[in-house]
Amino acid sequence: MRTLLNLIWLVFAGFWLAVAYAIAGVLLLVPIVTIPFAIASFRIGAYALWPFGRTVIDHPSAGVGSALGNILWILLAGWWLALAHLCTAIPLFVSIIGIPMGWANLKLIPVSLMPLGKVIVRA
């Protein structure tokens, strides 16, 4: 079932969201200071490409640095990516088959806003 949901997700939302994360990652590679943000963007983009069967948990050693980095992330790329998740969730909710994928999209919004200090693991 996860594979089927992932394939449908890939067609309707995952590919375009992964492209958005890749663009954000490439743009964040330009200034040297934001390279950790670019790495987080690529990591979350890979998760957005194939999300079912994986989950996000808090990293046990995340501290003040992650919190400050997340504030900067929200200003640089987070709110754009959260808006992309919201814009793709709305059409998914309209169709009956897209409702689970719409919920998955809404679950990705907190991760897109604050990716630092998070770890992606298999469910």
Tab-separated table of C-alpha atoms in Angstrom:
chain	number	residue	atom	x	y	z
A	1	MET	CA	0.000	0.000	0.000
A	2	ARG	CA	2.877	2.366	0.785
A	3	THR	CA	4.338	1.851	-2.661
A	4	LEU	CA	1.020	2.595	-4.334
A	5	LEU	CA	0.542	5.748	-2.261
A	6	ASN	CA	4.119	6.816	-2.983
A	7	LEU	CA	3.634	6.337	-6.729
A	8	ILE	CA	0.414	8.356	-6.751
A	9	TRP	CA	2.095	10.970	-4.553
A	10	LEU	CA	5.056	11.137	-6.926
A	11	VAL	CA	2.815	11.901	-9.889
A	12	PHE	CA	0.515	14.437	-8.259
A	13	ALA	CA	2.711	16.276	-5.749
A	14	GLY	CA	6.044	14.658	-4.936
A	15	PHE	CA	7.954	15.462	-8.091
A	16	TRP	CA	7.076	19.160	-8.061
A	17	LEU	CA	7.736	19.512	-4.348
A	18	ALA	CA	11.115	17.801	-4.748
A	19	VAL	CA	11.931	20.229	-7.570
A	20	ALA	CA	10.999	23.151	-5.289
A	21	TYR	CA	13.275	21.809	-2.546
A	22	ALA	CA	16.080	21.275	-5.076
A	23	ILE	CA	15.765	24.858	-6.345
A	24	ALA	CA	15.827	26.146	-2.768
A	25	GLY	CA	18.866	23.961	-2.050
A	26	VAL	CA	20.768	25.209	-5.086
A	27	LEU	CA	19.991	28.833	-4.216
A	28	LEU	CA	21.114	28.231	-0.646
A	29	LEU	CA	24.422	26.801	-1.898
A	30	VAL	CA	25.416	30.174	-3.360
A	31	PRO	CA	26.289	31.921	-0.078
A	32	ILE	CA	28.749	29.755	1.809
A	33	VAL	CA	27.102	30.488	5.153
A	34	THR	CA	23.829	28.787	4.140
A	35	ILE	CA	25.298	25.464	2.990
A	36	PRO	CA	23.811	23.620	6.042
A	37	PHE	CA	20.402	24.939	4.957
A	38	ALA	CA	20.994	23.618	1.443
A	39	ILE	CA	21.817	20.181	2.829
A	40	ALA	CA	18.621	20.253	4.898
A	41	SER	CA	16.672	21.304	1.806
A	42	PHE	CA	17.994	18.377	-0.228
A	43	ARG	CA	17.294	15.968	2.673
A	44	ILE	CA	13.704	17.134	3.142
A	45	GLY	CA	13.258	17.207	-0.659
A	46	ALA	CA	14.151	13.524	-0.846
A	47	TYR	CA	11.606	12.889	1.903
A	48	ALA	CA	8.968	14.928	0.045
A	49	LEU	CA	9.612	12.835	-3.063
A	50	TRP	CA	8.771	9.495	-1.365
A	51	PRO	CA	7.198	10.169	2.094
A	52	PHE	CA	5.015	7.152	2.853
A	53	GLY	CA	6.778	4.598	5.033
A	54	ARG	CA	9.072	7.188	6.608
A	55	THR	CA	8.588	9.654	9.420
A	56	VAL	CA	10.357	12.657	10.925
A	57	ILE	CA	11.545	12.701	14.526
A	58	ASP	CA	13.432	15.257	16.597
A	59	HIS	CA	17.186	14.783	16.729
A	60	PRO	CA	18.156	14.078	20.345
A	61	SER	CA	21.146	16.441	20.313
A	62	ALA	CA	19.398	19.379	18.604
A	63	GLY	CA	19.797	22.523	20.629
A	64	VAL	CA	19.863	26.285	20.451
A	65	GLY	CA	21.829	26.292	17.189
A	66	SER	CA	19.068	24.369	15.436
A	67	ALA	CA	16.432	26.702	16.829
A	68	LEU	CA	18.288	29.804	15.653
A	69	GLY	CA	18.969	28.156	12.288
A	70	ASN	CA	15.278	27.332	11.905
A	71	ILE	CA	14.358	30.991	12.448
A	72	LEU	CA	16.738	31.976	9.663
A	73	TRP	CA	15.454	29.085	7.516
A	74	ILE	CA	11.852	30.314	7.838
A	75	LEU	CA	12.916	33.713	6.519
A	76	LEU	CA	15.016	32.356	3.645
A	77	ALA	CA	13.067	29.391	2.281
A	78	GLY	CA	10.710	27.832	4.809
A	79	TRP	CA	7.618	29.909	4.240
A	80	TRP	CA	7.886	29.477	0.441
A	81	LEU	CA	8.080	25.713	0.801
A	82	ALA	CA	5.250	25.627	3.339
A	83	LEU	CA	3.136	27.632	0.904
A	84	ALA	CA	3.978	25.121	-1.849
A	85	HIS	CA	2.792	22.287	0.411
A	86	LEU	CA	-0.429	24.138	1.153
A	87	CYS	CA	-1.047	24.890	-2.537
A	88	THR	CA	-0.579	21.234	-3.478
A	89	ALA	CA	-2.653	19.944	-0.542
A	90	ILE	CA	-5.795	21.855	-1.517
A	91	PRO	CA	-6.302	20.171	-4.929
A	92	LEU	CA	-5.475	16.783	-3.406
A	93	PHE	CA	-8.259	17.218	-0.857
A	94	VAL	CA	-10.758	17.926	-3.638
A	95	SER	CA	-10.446	14.423	-5.041
A	96	ILE	CA	-11.470	11.422	-2.960
A	97	ILE	CA	-8.326	9.436	-3.688
A	98	GLY	CA	-6.103	12.402	-2.857
A	99	ILE	CA	-7.292	12.883	0.734
A	100	PRO	CA	-4.509	10.743	2.330
A	101	MET	CA	-1.961	12.584	0.208
A	102	GLY	CA	-3.442	15.930	1.213
A	103	TRP	CA	-2.990	14.973	4.874
A	104	ALA	CA	0.583	13.886	4.155
A	105	ASN	CA	1.173	17.256	2.538
A	106	LEU	CA	-0.128	19.065	5.605
A	107	LYS	CA	2.124	16.913	7.806
A	108	LEU	CA	5.113	18.096	5.772
A	109	ILE	CA	4.425	21.778	6.506
A	110	PRO	CA	6.041	21.791	9.991
A	111	VAL	CA	9.085	20.006	8.573
A	112	SER	CA	9.322	22.497	5.711
A	113	LEU	CA	9.216	25.350	8.216
A	114	MET	CA	11.753	23.909	10.684
A	115	PRO	CA	13.951	21.174	9.153
A	116	LEU	CA	17.035	21.643	11.322
A	117	GLY	CA	17.170	19.327	14.306
A	118	LYS	CA	15.000	16.687	12.585
A	119	VAL	CA	15.883	13.180	11.425
A	120	ILE	CA	14.027	11.133	8.789
A	121	VAL	CA	13.623	7.476	9.757
A	122	ARG	CA	11.720	4.491	8.401
A	123	ALA	CA	8.345	4.011	10.028
